[in-house]
Short mmCIF file of C-alpha atoms in Angstrom, two decimals:
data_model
loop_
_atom_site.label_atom_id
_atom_site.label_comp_id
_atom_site.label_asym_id
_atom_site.label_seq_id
_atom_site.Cartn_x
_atom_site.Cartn_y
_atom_site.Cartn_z
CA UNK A 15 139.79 144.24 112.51
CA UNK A 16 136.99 142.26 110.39
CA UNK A 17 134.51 143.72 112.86
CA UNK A 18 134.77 146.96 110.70
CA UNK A 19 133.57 145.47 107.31
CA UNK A 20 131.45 143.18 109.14
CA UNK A 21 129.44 145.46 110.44
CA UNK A 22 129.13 147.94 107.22
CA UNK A 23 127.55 145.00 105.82
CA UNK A 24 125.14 145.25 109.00
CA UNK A 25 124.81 149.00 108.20
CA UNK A 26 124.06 148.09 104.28
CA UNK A 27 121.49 144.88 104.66
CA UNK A 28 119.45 147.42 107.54
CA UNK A 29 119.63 150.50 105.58
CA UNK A 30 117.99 148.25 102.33
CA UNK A 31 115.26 146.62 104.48
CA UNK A 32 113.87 149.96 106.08
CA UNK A 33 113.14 151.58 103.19
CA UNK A 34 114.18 155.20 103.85
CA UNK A 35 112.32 154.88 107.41
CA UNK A 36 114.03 155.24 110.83
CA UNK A 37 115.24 152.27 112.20
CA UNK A 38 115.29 152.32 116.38
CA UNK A 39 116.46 148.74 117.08
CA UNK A 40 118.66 145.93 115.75
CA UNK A 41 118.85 142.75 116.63
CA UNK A 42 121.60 141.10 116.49
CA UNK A 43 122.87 136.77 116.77
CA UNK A 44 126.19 136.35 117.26
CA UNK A 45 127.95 133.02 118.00
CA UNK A 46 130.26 132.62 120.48
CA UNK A 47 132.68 131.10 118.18
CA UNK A 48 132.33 132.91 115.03
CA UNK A 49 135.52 134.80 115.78
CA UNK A 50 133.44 137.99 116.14
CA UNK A 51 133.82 139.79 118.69
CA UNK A 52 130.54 141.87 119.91
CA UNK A 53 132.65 144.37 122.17
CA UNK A 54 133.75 145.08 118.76
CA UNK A 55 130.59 145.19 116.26
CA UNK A 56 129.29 148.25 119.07
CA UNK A 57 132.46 150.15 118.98
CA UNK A 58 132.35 149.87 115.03
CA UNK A 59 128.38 150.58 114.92
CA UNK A 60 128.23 153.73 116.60
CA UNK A 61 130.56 154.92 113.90
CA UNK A 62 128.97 153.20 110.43
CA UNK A 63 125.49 154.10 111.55
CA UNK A 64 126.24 157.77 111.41
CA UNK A 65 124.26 159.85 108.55
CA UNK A 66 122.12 156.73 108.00
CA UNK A 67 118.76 155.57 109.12
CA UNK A 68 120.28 153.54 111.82
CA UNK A 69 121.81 156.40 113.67
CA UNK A 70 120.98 156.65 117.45
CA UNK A 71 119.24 153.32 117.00
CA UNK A 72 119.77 150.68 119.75
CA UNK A 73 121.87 147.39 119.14
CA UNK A 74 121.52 144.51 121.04
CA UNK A 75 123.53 141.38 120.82
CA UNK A 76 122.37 137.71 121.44
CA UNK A 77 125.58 135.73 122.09
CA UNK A 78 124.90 132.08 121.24
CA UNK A 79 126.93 129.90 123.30
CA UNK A 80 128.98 127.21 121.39
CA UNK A 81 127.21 123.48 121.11
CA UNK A 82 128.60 120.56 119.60
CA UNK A 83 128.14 117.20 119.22
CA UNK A 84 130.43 114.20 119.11
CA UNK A 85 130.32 112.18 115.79
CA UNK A 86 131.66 108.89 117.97
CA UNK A 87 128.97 108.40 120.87
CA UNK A 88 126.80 111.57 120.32
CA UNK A 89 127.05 113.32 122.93
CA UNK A 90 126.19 116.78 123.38
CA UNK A 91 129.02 119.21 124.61
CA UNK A 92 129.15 123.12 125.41
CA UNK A 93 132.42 124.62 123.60
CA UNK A 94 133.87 128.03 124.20
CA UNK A 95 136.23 127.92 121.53
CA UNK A 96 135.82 125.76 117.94
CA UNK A 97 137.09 122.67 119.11
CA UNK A 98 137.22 120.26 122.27
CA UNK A 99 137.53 117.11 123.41
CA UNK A 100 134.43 114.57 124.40
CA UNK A 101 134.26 112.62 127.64
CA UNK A 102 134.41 109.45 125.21
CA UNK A 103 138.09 110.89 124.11
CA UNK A 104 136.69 111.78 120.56
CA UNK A 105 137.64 115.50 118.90
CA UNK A 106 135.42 114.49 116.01
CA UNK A 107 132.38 117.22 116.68
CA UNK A 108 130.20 118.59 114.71
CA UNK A 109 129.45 121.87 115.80
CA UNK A 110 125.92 122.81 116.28
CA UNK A 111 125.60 126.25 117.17
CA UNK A 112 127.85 128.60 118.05
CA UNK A 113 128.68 129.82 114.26
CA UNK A 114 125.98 132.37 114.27
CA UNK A 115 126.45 135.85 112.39
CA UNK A 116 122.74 137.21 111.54
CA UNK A 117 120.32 140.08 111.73
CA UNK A 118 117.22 138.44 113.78
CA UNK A 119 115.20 141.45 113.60
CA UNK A 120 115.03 145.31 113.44
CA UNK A 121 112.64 147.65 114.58
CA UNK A 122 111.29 150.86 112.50
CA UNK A 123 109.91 153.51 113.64
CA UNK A 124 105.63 153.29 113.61
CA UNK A 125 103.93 156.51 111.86
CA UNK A 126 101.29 157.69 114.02
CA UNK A 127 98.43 159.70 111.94
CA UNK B 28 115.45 153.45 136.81
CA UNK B 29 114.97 151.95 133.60
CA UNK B 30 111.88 149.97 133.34
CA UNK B 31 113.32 147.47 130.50
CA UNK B 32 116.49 146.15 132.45
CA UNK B 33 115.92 147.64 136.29
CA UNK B 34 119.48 149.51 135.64
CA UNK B 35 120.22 152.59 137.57
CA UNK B 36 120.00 156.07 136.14
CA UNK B 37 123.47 156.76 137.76
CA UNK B 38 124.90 156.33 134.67
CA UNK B 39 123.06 159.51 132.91
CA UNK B 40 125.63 162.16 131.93
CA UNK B 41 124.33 165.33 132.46
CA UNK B 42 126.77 168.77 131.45
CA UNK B 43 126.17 172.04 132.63
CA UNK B 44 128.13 175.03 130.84
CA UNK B 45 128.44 177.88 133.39
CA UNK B 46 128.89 180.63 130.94
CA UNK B 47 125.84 179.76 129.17
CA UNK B 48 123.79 178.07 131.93
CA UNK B 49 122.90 175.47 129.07
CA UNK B 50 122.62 172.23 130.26
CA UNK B 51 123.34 169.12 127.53
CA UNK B 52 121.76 165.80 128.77
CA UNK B 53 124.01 162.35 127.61
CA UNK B 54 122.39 161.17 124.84
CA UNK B 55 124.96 158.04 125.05
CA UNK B 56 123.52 154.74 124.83
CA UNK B 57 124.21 152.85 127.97
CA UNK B 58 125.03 149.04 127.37
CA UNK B 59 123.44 146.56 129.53
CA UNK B 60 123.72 142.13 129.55
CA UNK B 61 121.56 139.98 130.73
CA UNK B 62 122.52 136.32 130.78
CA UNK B 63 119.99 133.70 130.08
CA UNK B 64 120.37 130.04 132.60
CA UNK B 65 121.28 128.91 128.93
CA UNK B 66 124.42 130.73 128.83
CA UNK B 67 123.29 132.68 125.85
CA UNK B 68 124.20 136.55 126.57
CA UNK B 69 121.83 139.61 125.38
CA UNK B 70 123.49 143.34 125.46
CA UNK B 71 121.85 145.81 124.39
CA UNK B 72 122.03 149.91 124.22
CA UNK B 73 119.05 152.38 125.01
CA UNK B 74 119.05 156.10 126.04
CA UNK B 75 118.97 156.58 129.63
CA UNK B 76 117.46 160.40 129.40
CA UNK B 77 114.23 158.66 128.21
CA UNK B 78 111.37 158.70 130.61
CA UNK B 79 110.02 155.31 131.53
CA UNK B 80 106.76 156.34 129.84
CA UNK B 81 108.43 157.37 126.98
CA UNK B 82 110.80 153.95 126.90
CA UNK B 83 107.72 151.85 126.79
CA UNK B 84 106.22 153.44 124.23
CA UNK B 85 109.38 153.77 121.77
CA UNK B 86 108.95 150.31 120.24
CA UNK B 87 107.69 150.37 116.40
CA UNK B 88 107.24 147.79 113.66
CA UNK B 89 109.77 144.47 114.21
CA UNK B 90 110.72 143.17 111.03
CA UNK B 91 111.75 139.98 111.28
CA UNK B 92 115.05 139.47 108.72
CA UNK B 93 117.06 136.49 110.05
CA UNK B 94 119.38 137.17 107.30
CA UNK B 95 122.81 136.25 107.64
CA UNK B 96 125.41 139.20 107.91
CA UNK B 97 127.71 137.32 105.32
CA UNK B 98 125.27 136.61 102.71
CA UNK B 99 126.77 139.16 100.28
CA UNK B 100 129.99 138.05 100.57
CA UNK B 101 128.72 134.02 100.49
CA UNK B 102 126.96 134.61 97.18
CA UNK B 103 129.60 136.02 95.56
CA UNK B 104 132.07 133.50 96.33
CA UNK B 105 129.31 130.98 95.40
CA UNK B 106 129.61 132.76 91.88
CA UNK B 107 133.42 132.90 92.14
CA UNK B 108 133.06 129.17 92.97
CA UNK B 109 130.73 128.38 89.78
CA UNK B 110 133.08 130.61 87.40
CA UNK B 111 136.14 128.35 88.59
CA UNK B 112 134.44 124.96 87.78
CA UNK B 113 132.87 126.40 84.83
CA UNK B 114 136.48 126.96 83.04
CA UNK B 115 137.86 123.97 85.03
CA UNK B 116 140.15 125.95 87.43
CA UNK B 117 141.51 124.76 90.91
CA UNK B 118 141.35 127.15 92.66
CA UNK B 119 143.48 127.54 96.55
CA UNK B 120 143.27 129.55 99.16
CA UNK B 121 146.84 130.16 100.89
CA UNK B 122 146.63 132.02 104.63
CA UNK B 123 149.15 132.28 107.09
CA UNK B 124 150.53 134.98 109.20
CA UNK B 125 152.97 137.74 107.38
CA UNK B 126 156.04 136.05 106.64
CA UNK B 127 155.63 132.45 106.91
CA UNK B 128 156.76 131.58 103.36
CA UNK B 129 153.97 131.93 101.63
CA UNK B 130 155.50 133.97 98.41
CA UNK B 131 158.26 131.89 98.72
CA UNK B 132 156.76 128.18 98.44
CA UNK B 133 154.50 129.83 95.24
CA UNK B 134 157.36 130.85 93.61
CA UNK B 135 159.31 127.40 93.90
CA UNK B 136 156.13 125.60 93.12
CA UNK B 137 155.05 127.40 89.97
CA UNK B 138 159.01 127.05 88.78
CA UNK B 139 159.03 123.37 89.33
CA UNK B 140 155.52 122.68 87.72
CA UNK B 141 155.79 125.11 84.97
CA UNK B 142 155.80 122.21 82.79
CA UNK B 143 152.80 120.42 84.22
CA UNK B 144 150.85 122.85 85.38
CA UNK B 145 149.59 126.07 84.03
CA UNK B 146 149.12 128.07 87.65
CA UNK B 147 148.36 132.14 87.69
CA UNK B 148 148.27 134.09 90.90
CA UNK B 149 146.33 136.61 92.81
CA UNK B 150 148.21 138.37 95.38
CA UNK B 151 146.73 140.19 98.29
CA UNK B 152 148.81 142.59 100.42
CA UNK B 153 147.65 145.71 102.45
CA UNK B 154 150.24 147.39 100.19
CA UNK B 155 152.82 147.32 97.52
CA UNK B 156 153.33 144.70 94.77
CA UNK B 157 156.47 143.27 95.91
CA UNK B 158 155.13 139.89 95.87
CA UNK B 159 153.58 140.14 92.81
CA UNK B 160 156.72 141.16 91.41
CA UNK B 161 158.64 138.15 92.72
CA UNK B 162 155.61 135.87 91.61
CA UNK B 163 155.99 137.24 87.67
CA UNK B 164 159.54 136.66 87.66
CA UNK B 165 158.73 133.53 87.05
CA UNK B 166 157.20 133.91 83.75
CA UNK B 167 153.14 132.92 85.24
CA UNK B 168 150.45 135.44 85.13
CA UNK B 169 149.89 137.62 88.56
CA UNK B 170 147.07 139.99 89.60
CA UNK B 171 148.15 142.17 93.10
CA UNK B 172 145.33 142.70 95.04
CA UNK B 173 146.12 146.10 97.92
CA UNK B 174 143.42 146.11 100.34
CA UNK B 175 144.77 149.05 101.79
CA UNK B 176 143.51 149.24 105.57
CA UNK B 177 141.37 146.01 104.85
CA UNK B 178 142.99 142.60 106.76
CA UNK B 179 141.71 139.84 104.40
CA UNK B 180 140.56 139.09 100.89
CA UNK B 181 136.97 139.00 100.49
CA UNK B 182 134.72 137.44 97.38
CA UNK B 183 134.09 140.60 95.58
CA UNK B 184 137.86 141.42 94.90
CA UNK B 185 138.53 137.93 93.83
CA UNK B 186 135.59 138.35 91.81
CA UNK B 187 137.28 141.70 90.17
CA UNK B 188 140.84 140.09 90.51
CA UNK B 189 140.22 137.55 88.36
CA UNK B 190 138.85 139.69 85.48
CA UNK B 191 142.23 141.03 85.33
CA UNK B 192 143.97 137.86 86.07
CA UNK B 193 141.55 136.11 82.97
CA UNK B 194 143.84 132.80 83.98
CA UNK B 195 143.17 130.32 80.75
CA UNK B 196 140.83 127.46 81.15
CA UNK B 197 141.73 123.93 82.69
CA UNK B 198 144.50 125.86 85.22
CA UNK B 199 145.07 126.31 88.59
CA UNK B 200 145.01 129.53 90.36
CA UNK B 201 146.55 130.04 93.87
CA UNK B 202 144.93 132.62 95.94
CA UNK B 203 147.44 134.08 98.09
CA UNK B 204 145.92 136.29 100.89
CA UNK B 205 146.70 138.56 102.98
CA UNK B 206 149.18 137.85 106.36
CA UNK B 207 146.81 137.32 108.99
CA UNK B 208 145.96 134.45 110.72
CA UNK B 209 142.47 135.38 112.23
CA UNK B 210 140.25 137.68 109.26
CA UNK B 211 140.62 135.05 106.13
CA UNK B 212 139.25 132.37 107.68
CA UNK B 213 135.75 134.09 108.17
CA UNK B 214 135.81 134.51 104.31
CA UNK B 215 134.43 132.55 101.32
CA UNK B 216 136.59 133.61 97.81
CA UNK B 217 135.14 131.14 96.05
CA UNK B 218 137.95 128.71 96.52
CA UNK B 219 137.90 124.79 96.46
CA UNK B 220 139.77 124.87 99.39
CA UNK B 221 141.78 126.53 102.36
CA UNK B 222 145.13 126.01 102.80
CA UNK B 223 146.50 127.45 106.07
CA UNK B 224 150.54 127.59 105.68
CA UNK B 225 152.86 127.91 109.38
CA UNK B 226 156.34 128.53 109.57
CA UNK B 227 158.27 126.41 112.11
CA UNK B 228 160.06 129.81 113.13
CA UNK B 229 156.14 130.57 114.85
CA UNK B 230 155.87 128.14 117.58
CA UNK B 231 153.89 125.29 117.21
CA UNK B 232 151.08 125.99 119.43
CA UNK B 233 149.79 128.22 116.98
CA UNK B 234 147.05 125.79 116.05
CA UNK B 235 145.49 126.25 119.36
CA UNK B 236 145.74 130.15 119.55
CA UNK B 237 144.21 130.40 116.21
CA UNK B 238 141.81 127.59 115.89
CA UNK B 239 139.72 129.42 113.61
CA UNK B 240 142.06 129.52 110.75
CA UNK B 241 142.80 125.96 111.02
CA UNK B 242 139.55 124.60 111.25
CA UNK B 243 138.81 125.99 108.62
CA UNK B 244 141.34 124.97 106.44
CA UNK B 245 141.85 121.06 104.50
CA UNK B 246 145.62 121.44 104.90
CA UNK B 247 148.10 122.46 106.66
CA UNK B 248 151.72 123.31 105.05
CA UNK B 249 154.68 123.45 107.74
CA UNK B 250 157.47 125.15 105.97
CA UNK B 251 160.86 126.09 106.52
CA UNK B 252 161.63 122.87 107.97
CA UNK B 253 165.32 123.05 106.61
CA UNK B 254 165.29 125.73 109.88
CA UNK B 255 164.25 122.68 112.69
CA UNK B 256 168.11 122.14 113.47
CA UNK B 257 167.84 126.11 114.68
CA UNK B 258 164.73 126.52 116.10
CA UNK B 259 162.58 125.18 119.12
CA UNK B 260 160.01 123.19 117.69
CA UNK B 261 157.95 120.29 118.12
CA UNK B 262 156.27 119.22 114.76
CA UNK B 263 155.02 116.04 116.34
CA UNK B 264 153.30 117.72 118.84
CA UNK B 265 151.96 121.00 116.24
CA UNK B 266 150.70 118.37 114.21
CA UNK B 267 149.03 116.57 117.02
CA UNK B 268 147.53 120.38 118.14
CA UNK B 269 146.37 121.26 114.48
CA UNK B 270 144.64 117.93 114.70
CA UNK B 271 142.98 118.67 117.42
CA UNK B 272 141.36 121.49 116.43
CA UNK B 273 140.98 119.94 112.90
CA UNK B 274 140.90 115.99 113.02
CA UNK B 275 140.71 115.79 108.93
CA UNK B 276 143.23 118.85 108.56
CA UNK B 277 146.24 117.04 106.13
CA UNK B 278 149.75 117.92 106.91
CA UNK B 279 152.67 118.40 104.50
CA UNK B 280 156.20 119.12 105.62
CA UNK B 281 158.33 121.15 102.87
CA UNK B 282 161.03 123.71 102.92
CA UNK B 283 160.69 125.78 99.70
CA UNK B 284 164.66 126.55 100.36
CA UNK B 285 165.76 122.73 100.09
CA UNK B 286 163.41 121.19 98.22
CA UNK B 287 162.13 118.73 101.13
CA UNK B 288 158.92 117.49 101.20
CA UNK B 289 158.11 119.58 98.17
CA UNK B 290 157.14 115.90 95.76
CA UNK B 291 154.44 115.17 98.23
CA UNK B 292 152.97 118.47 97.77
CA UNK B 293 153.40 118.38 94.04
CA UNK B 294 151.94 114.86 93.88
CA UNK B 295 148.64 115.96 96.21
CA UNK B 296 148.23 119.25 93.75
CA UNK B 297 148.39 116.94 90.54
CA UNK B 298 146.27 114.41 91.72
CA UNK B 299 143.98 116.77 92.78
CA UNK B 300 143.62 118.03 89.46
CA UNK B 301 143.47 115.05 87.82
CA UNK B 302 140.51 114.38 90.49
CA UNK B 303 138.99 117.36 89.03
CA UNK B 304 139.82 115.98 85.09
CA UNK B 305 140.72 118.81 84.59
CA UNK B 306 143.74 118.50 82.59
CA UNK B 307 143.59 114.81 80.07
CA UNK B 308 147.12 114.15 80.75
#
């Protein structure tokens, strides 16, 4: 499962950017077909983001859908998996989203004084 | 109910030990989507024993990263990729699922191309160094690679690997990695290209169940072809599937046992380095 190291590197890039504070939310863009599976990255986060800043932090997960365009007429098409077929009868597409596997954001915890 | 989504609190867990009287609230986060007209899909976690006062006032400072999970791993290989082309190495990427031939068609290409080619070999298994073995009984220089519970290769042990490996300049080093048709293809080693390799003993739809693998990859090798006689399967219509899902994907046709098919391989790997000048034959 490539979810596991996949989402120790989530664990890693977070930890480095909060700078020993508490982090309460990460954001999350996942592409639908980036062969990641979100169902996946939470059962693995609970478990990497114990004894670390991101512990009881909340993860959410933006699922891009999968958009591609057809190199023969242009056409725009909506793809669940990486490849597909145009109405023109091309399979030459260029994906345009869908591929997605980045941190958008996190969220650390304000100091009051 | 919770004022971000409108969920219920029915969810809340709440235990109550009757020997103590202590009660222990769930402090499980409770996973809610949302789907956007879009399509896109947003799930996200958040304690349901917070008070909606409390909820709204939980948010701190957003940082905004954007930063791509598989940076690391992308930089790495872009270094891997930059050591390669500074010493003039070719450098492959071999995937397939466990047992498709992999071992086998490096062993009986390295043998026939001893004399042309210089090729070394880094071999990654979960365990053991049986291929490796097999690979340096042909005389050519072999690191083993165990990832232990890990399902694919990633930059950073090539990057190690090929310390070890040191394979001498103007060369060719095959990557073999590890059985598994679905991890691999989400990582960059470094290499000038993927090659996925398919067995016809694996049904030849496998194209279409793992599209990922074969997308990714420049070539496809079908081997074990002496076995077609045996076997139910259509390489006309695997080819036409890989396609498909990869409309540039090239196809070669060997069996490592008989010898078929191998020359066309052998001719695409030598023109490919002399493509690269690598060697001044």
């Amino acid at each position: 499962m490539h979810e596991l190291g996949i989402t120790q590197n989530i664990v890693a890039i977070v930890t480095e950017h909060a700078n020993g504070m508490k982090v309460q939310k990460v954001v999350l863009e996942i592409g639908k077909l980036s062969a990641i599976m979100p169902d996946a990255i939470k059962f693995c986060f609970d478990i990497c983001s114990k004894g670390t800043v991101l512990e009881d932090s909340i993860l959410e997960i933006i699922e891009i859908p999968g958009l591609a365009k057809c190199s023969q007429c242009g056409a725009e098409i909506a793809l669940d998996k990486p490849f597909g077929v145009c109405s023109c009868g091309s399979v030459q597409l260029d994906l345009i989203t869908g591929e997605e596997l980045k941190i958008k954001e996190i969220e650390i915890e304000e100091i009051c004084v | 109910m919770c004022v971000t989504c409108g969920c219920s609190d029915d969810a809340e867990g709440k235990i109550t030990n009757l020997q103590t009287d202590e009660i222990n609230h769930h402090h499980d986060h409770h996973t809610h989507t949302h789907t956007l007209p879009d399509g896109t899909v947003i799930t996200h976690t958040h304690h349901h024993d917070e008070a909606p006062q409390i909820h709204a006032k939980i948010h701190g400072t957003t940082i905004s990263l954007e930063q791509d999970i598989l940076a690391k791993n992308n930089l790495l290989a872009a270094q891997n990729r930059g050591w390669f082309k500074g010493r003039n190495i070719l450098a492959l990427n071999l995937m397939s699922s466990p047992g498709a031939g992999k071992t086998t068609l490096l062993t009986r290409t390295i043998h026939d191309l001893k004399q042309q080619l210089p090729i070394s070999v880094i071999e990654g298994d979960q365990e053991t160094t049986n291929d490796a073995q097999k690979i340096k009984e042909t005389g050519c220089k072999v690191v083993q690679i165990n990832t232990g519970t890990g399902c694919h290769l990633d930059a950073s042990m090539i990057e190690r690997g090929l310390q070890q490996l040191n394979p001498p300049l103007n060369s060719v080093v095959m990557i073999e990695n590890v059985g598994n048709l679905v991890c691999p293809a989400l990582f960059d080693l470094g290499e000038y290209l993927k090659v996925v390799i398919l067995s016809v003993t694996e049904g030849e739809d496998k194209p279409l169940k793992y599209p990922h693998i074969f997308r990714a990859s420049e070539m496809m090798i079908l081997t074990k072809v002496d076995l077609l006689p045996y076997v139910q399967f259509d390489v006309e219509r695997c080819i036409e599937y890989a396609k498909q899902v990869n409309p540039n994907i090239q196809v070669f046709q060997v069996s490592a046992m008989t010898g078929e098919g191998l020359d066309n391989w052998y001719k695409w790997l030598t023109a490919k380095v002399g493509s690269l000048s690598i060697f001044l034959l």
